[in-house]
PDB file of C-alpha atoms and ligand atoms in Angstrom:
ATOM      1  CA  UNK R   1      -5.400  -3.153 -23.493  1.00 52.00           C
ATOM      2  CA  UNK R   2      -7.198  -1.748 -20.920  1.00 59.00           C
ATOM      3  CA  UNK R   3      -9.459  -3.800 -18.637  1.00 65.00           C
ATOM      4  CA  UNK R   4     -11.989  -1.488 -17.001  1.00 62.00           C
ATOM      5  CA  UNK R   5     -14.220  -4.727 -16.594  1.00 66.00           C
ATOM      6  CA  UNK R   6     -10.794  -5.954 -14.300  1.00 93.00           C
ATOM      7  CA  UNK R   7     -12.859  -5.210 -10.416  1.00 97.00           C
ATOM      8  CA  UNK R   8     -12.370  -7.152  -7.290  1.00 97.00           C
ATOM      9  CA  UNK R   9     -15.900  -7.358  -5.105  1.00 97.00           C
ATOM     10  CA  UNK R  10     -14.806  -6.604  -1.888  1.00 98.00           C
ATOM     11  CA  UNK R  11     -16.046  -7.956   1.756  1.00 98.00           C
ATOM     12  CA  UNK R  12     -18.779  -5.223   2.092  1.00 98.00           C
ATOM     13  CA  UNK R  13     -19.928  -5.530  -1.450  1.00 98.00           C
ATOM     14  CA  UNK R  14     -18.247  -2.002  -3.275  1.00 98.00           C
ATOM     15  CA  UNK R  15     -16.848  -2.944  -6.277  1.00 98.00           C
ATOM     16  CA  UNK R  16     -12.900  -1.967  -6.801  1.00 98.00           C
ATOM     17  CA  UNK R  17     -10.667  -1.731  -9.702  1.00 98.00           C
ATOM     18  CA  UNK R  18      -8.006  -3.755  -9.649  1.00 97.00           C
ATOM     19  CA  UNK R  19      -5.625  -1.199 -11.456  1.00 98.00           C
ATOM     20  CA  UNK R  20      -5.355   2.390  -9.975  1.00 98.00           C
ATOM     21  CA  UNK R  21      -2.913   4.986 -10.497  1.00 98.00           C
ATOM     22  CA  UNK R  22      -1.198   6.517  -7.776  1.00 97.00           C
ATOM     23  CA  UNK R  23       0.350   9.647  -6.606  1.00 96.00           C
ATOM     24  CA  UNK R  24       1.582   9.953  -4.084  1.00 94.00           C
ATOM     25  CA  UNK R  25       5.322  12.551  -4.897  1.00 85.00           C
ATOM     26  CA  UNK R  26       2.387  13.209  -7.700  1.00 86.00           C
ATOM     27  CA  UNK R  27       3.168  17.235  -7.070  1.00 67.00           C
ATOM     28  CA  UNK R  28       0.168  19.900  -6.764  1.00 60.00           C
ATOM     29  CA  UNK R  29       1.496  21.932  -9.284  1.00 73.00           C
ATOM     30  CA  UNK R  30       1.181  18.405 -11.741  1.00 90.00           C
ATOM     31  CA  UNK R  31      -1.337  16.393 -10.334  1.00 95.00           C
ATOM     32  CA  UNK R  32      -4.314  17.757 -12.056  1.00 96.00           C
ATOM     33  CA  UNK R  33      -2.954  17.487 -14.995  1.00 96.00           C
ATOM     34  CA  UNK R  34      -1.508  13.476 -14.322  1.00 97.00           C
ATOM     35  CA  UNK R  35      -4.419  12.408 -12.734  1.00 97.00           C
ATOM     36  CA  UNK R  36      -6.592  14.123 -16.125  1.00 97.00           C
ATOM     37  CA  UNK R  37      -4.357  11.916 -18.217  1.00 97.00           C
ATOM     38  CA  UNK R  38      -4.235   8.396 -15.897  1.00 98.00           C
ATOM     39  CA  UNK R  39      -7.939   8.937 -16.212  1.00 98.00           C
ATOM     40  CA  UNK R  40      -7.655   9.749 -20.416  1.00 97.00           C
ATOM     41  CA  UNK R  41      -5.378   6.991 -20.378  1.00 97.00           C
ATOM     42  CA  UNK R  42      -8.420   4.836 -18.628  1.00 96.00           C
ATOM     43  CA  UNK R  43      -7.508   4.145 -14.747  1.00 97.00           C
ATOM     44  CA  UNK R  44     -10.971   4.815 -13.000  1.00 97.00           C
ATOM     45  CA  UNK R  45      -9.279   3.781  -9.972  1.00 98.00           C
ATOM     46  CA  UNK R  46      -7.360   7.568  -8.635  1.00 98.00           C
ATOM     47  CA  UNK R  47      -5.405   7.286  -5.341  1.00 98.00           C
ATOM     48  CA  UNK R  48      -4.604   9.922  -3.177  1.00 98.00           C
ATOM     49  CA  UNK R  49      -3.974  11.147   0.428  1.00 98.00           C
ATOM     50  CA  UNK R  50      -4.075  14.173   3.528  1.00 97.00           C
ATOM     51  CA  UNK R  51      -0.523  13.724   3.679  1.00 96.00           C
ATOM     52  CA  UNK R  52       0.336  13.816  -0.406  1.00 95.00           C
ATOM     53  CA  UNK R  53      -1.071  17.455  -0.176  1.00 94.00           C
ATOM     54  CA  UNK R  54      -2.765  17.068  -4.072  1.00 95.00           C
ATOM     55  CA  UNK R  55      -6.287  16.761  -3.117  1.00 96.00           C
ATOM     56  CA  UNK R  56      -7.395  19.896  -4.137  1.00 95.00           C
ATOM     57  CA  UNK R  57      -5.450  19.203  -7.950  1.00 95.00           C
ATOM     58  CA  UNK R  58      -6.437  15.641  -7.661  1.00 97.00           C
ATOM     59  CA  UNK R  59     -10.392  17.156  -7.185  1.00 97.00           C
ATOM     60  CA  UNK R  60     -10.187  19.003  -9.824  1.00 96.00           C
ATOM     61  CA  UNK R  61      -8.944  17.169 -12.428  1.00 97.00           C
ATOM     62  CA  UNK R  62     -11.830  14.929 -11.868  1.00 98.00           C
ATOM     63  CA  UNK R  63     -14.037  17.287 -12.153  1.00 97.00           C
ATOM     64  CA  UNK R  64     -12.810  18.785 -15.489  1.00 96.00           C
ATOM     65  CA  UNK R  65     -12.200  15.134 -16.981  1.00 96.00           C
ATOM     66  CA  UNK R  66     -14.712  13.546 -19.325  1.00 95.00           C
ATOM     67  CA  UNK R  67     -16.053  10.702 -16.796  1.00 97.00           C
ATOM     68  CA  UNK R  68     -18.940  10.748 -14.437  1.00 97.00           C
ATOM     69  CA  UNK R  69     -17.455  11.252 -11.360  1.00 98.00           C
ATOM     70  CA  UNK R  70     -19.415   7.591 -10.439  1.00 97.00           C
ATOM     71  CA  UNK R  71     -17.088   6.229 -12.495  1.00 97.00           C
ATOM     72  CA  UNK R  72     -13.829   6.913 -11.072  1.00 98.00           C
ATOM     73  CA  UNK R  73     -12.851   5.029  -8.045  1.00 98.00           C
ATOM     74  CA  UNK R  74     -11.663   7.804  -5.861  1.00 98.00           C
ATOM     75  CA  UNK R  75      -9.745   6.891  -2.844  1.00 98.00           C
ATOM     76  CA  UNK R  76      -7.978   8.950   0.316  1.00 98.00           C
ATOM     77  CA  UNK R  77      -6.122   8.706   3.354  1.00 98.00           C
ATOM     78  CA  UNK R  78      -6.580   9.791   6.941  1.00 98.00           C
ATOM     79  CA  UNK R  79      -3.547  11.273   8.132  1.00 98.00           C
ATOM     80  CA  UNK R  80      -1.567  10.649  11.263  1.00 98.00           C
ATOM     81  CA  UNK R  81      -2.717  13.774  13.602  1.00 97.00           C
ATOM     82  CA  UNK R  82      -6.993  12.705  12.938  1.00 98.00           C
ATOM     83  CA  UNK R  83      -7.377   9.444  14.511  1.00 98.00           C
ATOM     84  CA  UNK R  84     -10.348   9.784  17.353  1.00 98.00           C
ATOM     85  CA  UNK R  85     -13.752   9.746  16.838  1.00 98.00           C
ATOM     86  CA  UNK R  86     -13.875  13.893  16.505  1.00 97.00           C
ATOM     87  CA  UNK R  87     -10.915  13.859  14.548  1.00 98.00           C
ATOM     88  CA  UNK R  88     -11.477  11.247  12.606  1.00 98.00           C
ATOM     89  CA  UNK R  89     -15.135  12.867  10.475  1.00 98.00           C
ATOM     90  CA  UNK R  90     -13.369  16.300  10.701  1.00 98.00           C
ATOM     91  CA  UNK R  91     -10.777  14.790   8.863  1.00 98.00           C
ATOM     92  CA  UNK R  92     -12.814  13.537   6.343  1.00 98.00           C
ATOM     93  CA  UNK R  93     -15.409  16.531   5.872  1.00 98.00           C
ATOM     94  CA  UNK R  94     -11.416  18.149   4.901  1.00 98.00           C
ATOM     95  CA  UNK R  95     -10.648  16.125   2.290  1.00 98.00           C
ATOM     96  CA  UNK R  96     -13.926  15.630   0.981  1.00 98.00           C
ATOM     97  CA  UNK R  97     -13.614  20.082   0.639  1.00 98.00           C
ATOM     98  CA  UNK R  98     -10.287  19.663  -0.570  1.00 98.00           C
ATOM     99  CA  UNK R  99     -11.502  17.469  -3.535  1.00 98.00           C
ATOM    100  CA  UNK R 100     -14.824  19.178  -4.069  1.00 98.00           C
ATOM    101  CA  UNK R 101     -16.841  16.146  -3.620  1.00 98.00           C
ATOM    102  CA  UNK R 102     -19.751  14.607  -1.532  1.00 98.00           C
ATOM    103  CA  UNK R 103     -18.290  11.283  -1.215  1.00 98.00           C
ATOM    104  CA  UNK R 104     -15.565   8.776  -1.448  1.00 98.00           C
ATOM    105  CA  UNK R 105     -15.339   5.535  -2.615  1.00 98.00           C
ATOM    106  CA  UNK R 106     -12.889   4.316  -0.215  1.00 99.00           C
ATOM    107  CA  UNK R 107     -11.602   6.243   3.272  1.00 99.00           C
ATOM    108  CA  UNK R 108      -8.500   4.335   4.098  1.00 99.00           C
ATOM    109  CA  UNK R 109      -6.573   4.875   7.895  1.00 98.00           C
ATOM    110  CA  UNK R 110      -3.041   5.510   6.579  1.00 98.00           C
ATOM    111  CA  UNK R 111      -1.043   4.013  10.032  1.00 98.00           C
ATOM    112  CA  UNK R 112      -2.734   2.285  12.333  1.00 98.00           C
ATOM    113  CA  UNK R 113      -0.706   4.560  15.359  1.00 97.00           C
ATOM    114  CA  UNK R 114      -0.539   2.261  17.797  1.00 97.00           C
ATOM    115  CA  UNK R 115       0.870   4.438  20.229  1.00 96.00           C
ATOM    116  CA  UNK R 116      -2.318   6.752  19.552  1.00 97.00           C
ATOM    117  CA  UNK R 117      -4.646   3.827  20.785  1.00 97.00           C
ATOM    118  CA  UNK R 118      -7.059   5.331  19.191  1.00 98.00           C
ATOM    119  CA  UNK R 119      -7.431   3.381  15.424  1.00 98.00           C
ATOM    120  CA  UNK R 120     -10.492   1.345  16.994  1.00 98.00           C
ATOM    121  CA  UNK R 121     -12.634   3.958  17.654  1.00 98.00           C
ATOM    122  CA  UNK R 122     -11.463   6.126  14.101  1.00 98.00           C
ATOM    123  CA  UNK R 123     -12.941   2.607  12.557  1.00 98.00           C
ATOM    124  CA  UNK R 124     -15.776   3.224  14.297  1.00 98.00           C
ATOM    125  CA  UNK R 125     -16.426   6.240  13.247  1.00 98.00           C
ATOM    126  CA  UNK R 126     -15.662   5.643   9.957  1.00 98.00           C
ATOM    127  CA  UNK R 127     -17.759   2.871  10.212  1.00 98.00           C
ATOM    128  CA  UNK R 128     -20.926   5.903  10.856  1.00 98.00           C
ATOM    129  CA  UNK R 129     -19.899   8.374   7.769  1.00 98.00           C
ATOM    130  CA  UNK R 130     -19.972   4.785   5.672  1.00 98.00           C
ATOM    131  CA  UNK R 131     -23.553   4.988   6.823  1.00 97.00           C
ATOM    132  CA  UNK R 132     -24.485   8.290   6.189  1.00 98.00           C
ATOM    133  CA  UNK R 133     -23.360   7.840   2.780  1.00 98.00           C
ATOM    134  CA  UNK R 134     -19.872  10.204   3.247  1.00 98.00           C
ATOM    135  CA  UNK R 135     -17.721   7.510   2.141  1.00 98.00           C
ATOM    136  CA  UNK R 136     -18.668   4.193   0.628  1.00 98.00           C
ATOM    137  CA  UNK R 137     -15.886   1.635   1.952  1.00 98.00           C
ATOM    138  CA  UNK R 138     -14.121   1.915   4.608  1.00 99.00           C
ATOM    139  CA  UNK R 139     -10.631   0.181   4.684  1.00 99.00           C
ATOM    140  CA  UNK R 140      -7.135   0.510   6.683  1.00 99.00           C
ATOM    141  CA  UNK R 141      -3.461   0.812   5.272  1.00 98.00           C
ATOM    142  CA  UNK R 142      -0.563  -0.014   6.823  1.00 98.00           C
ATOM    143  CA  UNK R 143      -2.446  -2.649   9.451  1.00 98.00           C
ATOM    144  CA  UNK R 144      -0.875  -5.838  10.790  1.00 98.00           C
ATOM    145  CA  UNK R 145      -3.501  -8.474  11.686  1.00 98.00           C
ATOM    146  CA  UNK R 146      -3.682  -7.764  15.448  1.00 98.00           C
ATOM    147  CA  UNK R 147      -4.536  -4.162  14.546  1.00 98.00           C
ATOM    148  CA  UNK R 148      -7.211  -5.911  12.195  1.00 98.00           C
ATOM    149  CA  UNK R 149      -8.185  -8.076  15.082  1.00 98.00           C
ATOM    150  CA  UNK R 150      -8.913  -4.975  17.333  1.00 98.00           C
ATOM    151  CA  UNK R 151     -10.972  -3.971  14.436  1.00 98.00           C
ATOM    152  CA  UNK R 152     -13.059  -6.736  14.162  1.00 98.00           C
ATOM    153  CA  UNK R 153     -13.478  -7.640  18.286  1.00 98.00           C
ATOM    154  CA  UNK R 154     -14.761  -3.820  18.263  1.00 98.00           C
ATOM    155  CA  UNK R 155     -17.073  -3.610  15.495  1.00 98.00           C
ATOM    156  CA  UNK R 156     -17.552  -6.895  14.641  1.00 98.00           C
ATOM    157  CA  UNK R 157     -16.733  -5.887  10.915  1.00 98.00           C
ATOM    158  CA  UNK R 158     -13.371  -6.373   8.616  1.00 98.00           C
ATOM    159  CA  UNK R 159     -12.363  -3.004   7.646  1.00 98.00           C
ATOM    160  CA  UNK R 160     -12.659  -3.683   3.493  1.00 98.00           C
ATOM    161  CA  UNK R 161      -9.282  -3.066   2.575  1.00 99.00           C
ATOM    162  CA  UNK R 162      -5.369  -3.382   3.846  1.00 98.00           C
ATOM    163  CA  UNK R 163      -3.119  -1.616   1.432  1.00 98.00           C
ATOM    164  CA  UNK R 164       0.522  -2.379   2.808  1.00 98.00           C
ATOM    165  CA  UNK R 165       3.644  -2.020   0.903  1.00 97.00           C
ATOM    166  CA  UNK R 166       4.000  -4.573  -1.391  1.00 97.00           C
ATOM    167  CA  UNK R 167       6.644  -5.867  -3.544  1.00 97.00           C
ATOM    168  CA  UNK R 168       8.741  -8.943  -5.293  1.00 97.00           C
ATOM    169  CA  UNK R 169      11.399  -7.947  -2.456  1.00 96.00           C
ATOM    170  CA  UNK R 170       8.610  -7.637   0.215  1.00 96.00           C
ATOM    171  CA  UNK R 171       5.583 -10.083  -0.487  1.00 97.00           C
ATOM    172  CA  UNK R 172       3.378 -10.511   2.463  1.00 98.00           C
ATOM    173  CA  UNK R 173       2.615 -13.706   1.394  1.00 98.00           C
ATOM    174  CA  UNK R 174       1.473 -14.381   5.106  1.00 98.00           C
ATOM    175  CA  UNK R 175      -0.793 -10.763   5.344  1.00 98.00           C
ATOM    176  CA  UNK R 176      -2.103 -11.818   1.847  1.00 98.00           C
ATOM    177  CA  UNK R 177      -3.487 -15.453   2.448  1.00 98.00           C
ATOM    178  CA  UNK R 178      -4.464 -14.133   6.469  1.00 98.00           C
ATOM    179  CA  UNK R 179      -6.742 -11.639   5.004  1.00 98.00           C
ATOM    180  CA  UNK R 180      -8.107 -13.884   1.637  1.00 98.00           C
ATOM    181  CA  UNK R 181      -9.398 -15.814   4.640  1.00 98.00           C
ATOM    182  CA  UNK R 182     -11.007 -12.986   5.959  1.00 98.00           C
ATOM    183  CA  UNK R 183     -12.717 -11.828   2.503  1.00 98.00           C
ATOM    184  CA  UNK R 184      -9.895  -8.543   3.032  1.00 98.00           C
ATOM    185  CA  UNK R 185      -8.725  -7.184   0.087  1.00 98.00           C
ATOM    186  CA  UNK R 186      -5.320  -6.618  -0.204  1.00 98.00           C
ATOM    187  CA  UNK R 187      -4.104  -3.722  -1.872  1.00 98.00           C
ATOM    188  CA  UNK R 188       0.090  -2.851  -2.770  1.00 98.00           C
ATOM    189  CA  UNK R 189       1.291   0.480  -2.253  1.00 97.00           C
ATOM    190  CA  UNK R 190       5.095   0.793  -3.396  1.00 95.00           C
ATOM    191  CA  UNK R 191       4.405  -1.816  -6.221  1.00 97.00           C
ATOM    192  CA  UNK R 192       7.491  -1.487  -8.224  1.00 96.00           C
ATOM    193  CA  UNK R 193       9.967  -1.320  -5.713  1.00 88.00           C
ATOM    194  CA  UNK R 194      10.070   3.268  -6.354  1.00 72.00           C
ATOM    195  CA  UNK R 195      11.626   2.833  -2.900  1.00 55.00           C
ATOM    196  CA  UNK R 196      14.425   0.146  -3.748  1.00 56.00           C
ATOM    197  CA  UNK R 197      15.293   0.768  -7.110  1.00 64.00           C
ATOM    198  CA  UNK R 198      16.425  -2.430  -8.695  1.00 90.00           C
ATOM    199  CA  UNK R 199      12.853  -4.619  -8.931  1.00 95.00           C
ATOM    200  CA  UNK R 200      13.423  -3.926 -12.630  1.00 95.00           C
ATOM    201  CA  UNK R 201      16.831  -4.716 -13.346  1.00 94.00           C
ATOM    202  CA  UNK R 202      16.006  -8.210 -11.489  1.00 96.00           C
ATOM    203  CA  UNK R 203      16.599 -11.224 -14.073  1.00 97.00           C
ATOM    204  CA  UNK R 204      13.740 -12.642 -12.758  1.00 98.00           C
ATOM    205  CA  UNK R 205      11.682 -10.109 -13.959  1.00 97.00           C
ATOM    206  CA  UNK R 206      13.755  -9.107 -16.540  1.00 97.00           C
ATOM    207  CA  UNK R 207      13.649 -13.004 -18.146  1.00 98.00           C
ATOM    208  CA  UNK R 208       9.401 -12.675 -17.512  1.00 98.00           C
ATOM    209  CA  UNK R 209       8.863 -10.184 -18.944  1.00 98.00           C
ATOM    210  CA  UNK R 210      11.133 -11.246 -22.522  1.00 98.00           C
ATOM    211  CA  UNK R 211       9.418 -14.085 -22.937  1.00 98.00           C
ATOM    212  CA  UNK R 212       5.658 -12.165 -22.589  1.00 98.00           C
ATOM    213  CA  UNK R 213       6.876  -9.055 -25.269  1.00 98.00           C
ATOM    214  CA  UNK R 214       6.018  -6.846 -22.072  1.00 98.00           C
ATOM    215  CA  UNK R 215       8.595  -4.191 -20.212  1.00 97.00           C
ATOM    216  CA  UNK R 216      10.132  -5.342 -16.666  1.00 96.00           C
ATOM    217  CA  UNK R 217       7.288  -3.004 -15.022  1.00 96.00           C
ATOM    218  CA  UNK R 218       4.482  -4.965 -16.506  1.00 97.00           C
ATOM    219  CA  UNK R 219       5.415  -8.211 -15.844  1.00 98.00           C
ATOM    220  CA  UNK R 220       5.959  -7.194 -11.876  1.00 98.00           C
ATOM    221  CA  UNK R 221       2.653  -5.095 -12.066  1.00 98.00           C
ATOM    222  CA  UNK R 222       0.462  -8.558 -13.548  1.00 98.00           C
ATOM    223  CA  UNK R 223       3.045 -10.431 -10.985  1.00 98.00           C
ATOM    224  CA  UNK R 224       0.803  -9.196  -8.505  1.00 98.00           C
ATOM    225  CA  UNK R 225      -2.880  -9.188 -10.063  1.00 98.00           C
ATOM    226  CA  UNK R 226      -2.516 -12.577 -10.728  1.00 97.00           C
ATOM    227  CA  UNK R 227      -1.384 -13.249  -6.459  1.00 98.00           C
ATOM    228  CA  UNK R 228      -4.739 -11.307  -6.201  1.00 97.00           C
ATOM    229  CA  UNK R 229      -3.797  -8.153  -5.549  1.00 98.00           C
ATOM    230  CA  UNK R 230      -5.468  -4.463  -6.223  1.00 98.00           C
ATOM    231  CA  UNK R 231      -2.306  -2.468  -7.876  1.00 98.00           C
ATOM    232  CA  UNK R 232      -1.428   0.805  -7.450  1.00 98.00           C
ATOM    233  CA  UNK R 233       1.393   2.169 -10.017  1.00 97.00           C
ATOM    234  CA  UNK R 234       2.639   5.516  -9.700  1.00 95.00           C
ATOM    235  CA  UNK R 235       4.306   7.303 -13.142  1.00 94.00           C
ATOM    236  CA  UNK R 236       4.176  10.720 -13.872  1.00 91.00           C
ATOM    237  CA  UNK R 237       5.094  10.017 -18.052  1.00 93.00           C
ATOM    238  CA  UNK R 238       1.752   9.577 -20.111  1.00 95.00           C
ATOM    239  CA  UNK R 239       3.600   6.509 -21.802  1.00 97.00           C
ATOM    240  CA  UNK R 240       3.743   4.760 -18.545  1.00 96.00           C
ATOM    241  CA  UNK R 241       0.845   5.124 -17.083  1.00 96.00           C
ATOM    242  CA  UNK R 242       0.035   3.589 -20.312  1.00 97.00           C
ATOM    243  CA  UNK R 243       1.835   0.852 -20.202  1.00 97.00           C
ATOM    244  CA  UNK R 244       1.258   0.193 -16.467  1.00 97.00           C
ATOM    245  CA  UNK R 245      -2.372  -0.721 -17.803  1.00 96.00           C
ATOM    246  CA  UNK R 246      -1.825  -3.083 -20.803  1.00 97.00           C
ATOM    247  CA  UNK R 247      -0.902  -5.896 -18.514  1.00 97.00           C
ATOM    248  CA  UNK R 248      -4.682  -7.612 -19.679  1.00 96.00           C
ATOM    249  CA  UNK R 249      -3.093  -9.192 -22.730  1.00 96.00           C
ATOM    250  CA  UNK R 250      -0.893 -11.947 -20.942  1.00 97.00           C
ATOM    251  CA  UNK R 251      -0.345 -14.179 -18.304  1.00 97.00           C
ATOM    252  CA  UNK R 252       2.948 -14.704 -15.988  1.00 98.00           C
ATOM    253  CA  UNK R 253       3.599 -18.704 -15.774  1.00 98.00           C
ATOM    254  CA  UNK R 254       4.157 -20.735 -12.774  1.00 98.00           C
ATOM    255  CA  UNK R 255       7.589 -21.055 -12.893  1.00 98.00           C
ATOM    256  CA  UNK R 256       7.795 -16.972 -13.077  1.00 98.00           C
ATOM    257  CA  UNK R 257       5.489 -16.320 -10.708  1.00 98.00           C
ATOM    258  CA  UNK R 258       7.154 -18.673  -8.259  1.00 98.00           C
ATOM    259  CA  UNK R 259      10.746 -17.141  -9.871  1.00 98.00           C
ATOM    260  CA  UNK R 260       9.668 -13.304  -8.570  1.00 98.00           C
ATOM    261  CA  UNK R 261       8.465 -14.338  -5.038  1.00 98.00           C
ATOM    262  CA  UNK R 262      11.859 -15.806  -4.978  1.00 98.00           C
ATOM    263  CA  UNK R 263      13.000 -12.326  -4.742  1.00 97.00           C
ATOM    264  CA  UNK R 264      11.657 -11.612  -1.324  1.00 97.00           C
ATOM    265  CA  UNK R 265      14.193 -10.628   1.622  1.00 94.00           C
ATOM    266  CA  UNK R 266      11.321 -10.213   4.321  1.00 93.00           C
ATOM    267  CA  UNK R 267      12.293  -6.679   4.844  1.00 91.00           C
ATOM    268  CA  UNK R 268      10.245  -4.104   4.570  1.00 92.00           C
ATOM    269  CA  UNK R 269      11.261  -0.708   2.828  1.00 88.00           C
ATOM    270  CA  UNK R 270       9.292   1.749   4.626  1.00 89.00           C
ATOM    271  CA  UNK R 271       8.023   2.807   7.767  1.00 89.00           C
ATOM    272  CA  UNK R 272       7.283  -0.610  10.702  1.00 91.00           C
ATOM    273  CA  UNK R 273       3.399  -0.509  10.937  1.00 93.00           C
ATOM    274  CA  UNK R 274       4.149  -1.899  15.482  1.00 89.00           C
ATOM    275  CA  UNK R 275       5.720   0.946  15.887  1.00 83.00           C
ATOM    276  CA  UNK R 276       3.609   5.390  15.288  1.00 68.00           C
TER     277      UNK R 276
HETATM  278  N1  NAP O 301      -0.479   3.291   2.804  1.00 79.01           N
HETATM  279  C1  NAP O 301       1.414   4.465   2.198  1.00 79.01           C
HETATM  280  O1  NAP O 301       1.816   4.142   3.471  1.00 79.01           O
HETATM  281  C2  NAP O 301       1.670   3.968   0.955  1.00 79.01           C
HETATM  282  C3  NAP O 301       3.321   4.875   0.527  1.00 79.01           C
HETATM  283  C4  NAP O 301       3.539   5.106  -0.006  1.00 79.01           C
HETATM  284  C5  NAP O 301       2.734   4.815  -1.070  1.00 79.01           C
HETATM  285  N2  NAP O 301       1.185   4.723  -1.487  1.00 79.01           N
HETATM  286  C6  NAP O 301       0.848   4.723  -3.200  1.00 79.01           C
HETATM  287  O2  NAP O 301       1.309   3.734  -3.654  1.00 79.01           O
HETATM  288  C7  NAP O 301       1.039   4.526  -4.785  1.00 79.01           C
HETATM  289  C8  NAP O 301       2.416   3.340  -5.556  1.00 79.01           C
HETATM  290  O3  NAP O 301       3.768   3.623  -5.069  1.00 79.01           O
HETATM  291  P1  NAP O 301       4.821   4.407  -5.021  1.00 79.01           P
HETATM  292  O4  NAP O 301       3.871   5.145  -5.865  1.00 79.01           O
HETATM  293  O5  NAP O 301       6.000   4.758  -4.301  1.00 79.01           O
HETATM  294  O6  NAP O 301       5.681   3.522  -6.466  1.00 79.01           O
HETATM  295  P2  NAP O 301       5.865   2.796  -7.566  1.00 79.01           P
HETATM  296  O7  NAP O 301       4.864   2.656  -7.561  1.00 79.01           O
HETATM  297  O8  NAP O 301       6.147   1.637  -6.920  1.00 79.01           O
HETATM  298  O9  NAP O 301       6.755   2.924  -8.491  1.00 79.01           O
HETATM  299  C9  NAP O 301       7.453   4.763  -8.953  1.00 79.01           C
HETATM  300  C10 NAP O 301       8.287   5.193  -8.895  1.00 79.01           C
HETATM  301  O10 NAP O 301       8.480   4.286 -10.541  1.00 79.01           O
HETATM  302  C11 NAP O 301       8.556   5.105 -11.552  1.00 79.01           C
HETATM  303  N3  NAP O 301       7.323   3.672 -12.788  1.00 79.01           N
HETATM  304  C12 NAP O 301       6.333   3.195 -12.427  1.00 79.01           C
HETATM  305  N4  NAP O 301       6.069   2.993 -13.679  1.00 79.01           N
HETATM  306  C13 NAP O 301       7.019   2.453 -14.478  1.00 79.01           C
HETATM  307  C14 NAP O 301       7.775   1.458 -14.901  1.00 79.01           C
HETATM  308  N5  NAP O 301       6.363   1.090 -16.185  1.00 79.01           N
HETATM  309  N6  NAP O 301       8.841   1.337 -15.787  1.00 79.01           N
HETATM  310  C15 NAP O 301      10.059   1.692 -15.219  1.00 79.01           C
HETATM  311  N7  NAP O 301       9.479   2.343 -13.789  1.00 79.01           N
HETATM  312  C16 NAP O 301       8.263   3.524 -13.548  1.00 79.01           C
HETATM  313  C17 NAP O 301       8.407   5.615 -11.653  1.00 79.01           C
HETATM  314  O11 NAP O 301       8.544   7.154 -12.194  1.00 79.01           O
HETATM  315  P3  NAP O 301       8.113   7.940 -13.459  1.00 79.01           P
HETATM  316  O12 NAP O 301       7.389   8.804 -12.041  1.00 79.01           O
HETATM  317  O13 NAP O 301       9.197   8.346 -13.694  1.00 79.01           O
HETATM  318  O14 NAP O 301       7.371   7.197 -14.549  1.00 79.01           O
HETATM  319  C18 NAP O 301       8.404   6.316  -9.922  1.00 79.01           C
HETATM  320  O15 NAP O 301       9.342   6.495  -9.520  1.00 79.01           O
HETATM  321  C19 NAP O 301       1.902   5.987  -4.294  1.00 79.01           C
HETATM  322  O16 NAP O 301       1.561   6.852  -5.376  1.00 79.01           O
HETATM  323  C20 NAP O 301       0.777   5.912  -3.963  1.00 79.01           C
HETATM  324  O17 NAP O 301      -0.762   6.651  -3.949  1.00 79.01           O
HETATM  325  C21 NAP O 301       0.319   4.473  -0.451  1.00 79.01           C
END
């Protein structure tokens, strides 16, 4: 069962779906078909990035789908070599061109890249692009609280979203709470623990899934939703795309949530945002 009404209200007033389709490692040869299938399955949020190399096909899929553009929440991300007041708007223009659209719903700074020292300028430039109507909402990805504080100090605004590595092995409890206090939505990347492989075999996950007649993947996606996160699982398989959306007819108990929370290792699998 798909629930198209499952949305989150971002701090800037934009409404974002709670579940989306992640397109990392969906190659340009398969991305158009995969995104068309995702839209036909009921996804209304599509997450891409310049770095994924598939924006052209993602754009083609959205254009070809029998879903109006304004019903699709399209996210892309600014890559690390385009930080700065001049480079950022140019990168946005290039993404819009590749995607064949005149606006993004959400544009994220992919990584803070603190050694470049340009993420504050980049954010400020993207807020101007928002004022020009090229982006509805400006967010970030892989930012730590110190980076978020710097954005707020300089511009008086929090980013609407911080998309971060988040799964049962790295559940980011402290960051989630910190962001919730400031009205920053937390979006989970690698939500099924793609880089770790065995989250879906954990007894806490398997037992919760079995208790509700659901798959381990569905139990983990439900865990993200009940923690208030936006979640963007990736699957190249149509059956799993549908499975991953079918998470609105059950709820994990507090004990099941606690058991999955207890899988946290405190260790990220991806890059450390403090570096770079
Ligand atoms: N901002 C960032 O720095 C960043 C970094 C990484 C990812 N992301 C975004 O987050 C999205 C999701 O993360 P991800 O793609 O890295 O990993 P993920 O969604 O955690 O895992 C994807 C893997 O899980 C498998 N899978 C999907 N559904 C399943 C199910 N129901 N049961 C069992 N296995 C299942 C997929 O295989 P099949 O395809 O074979 O089904 C794929 O191998 C990305 O696509 C991208 O949009 C952002």
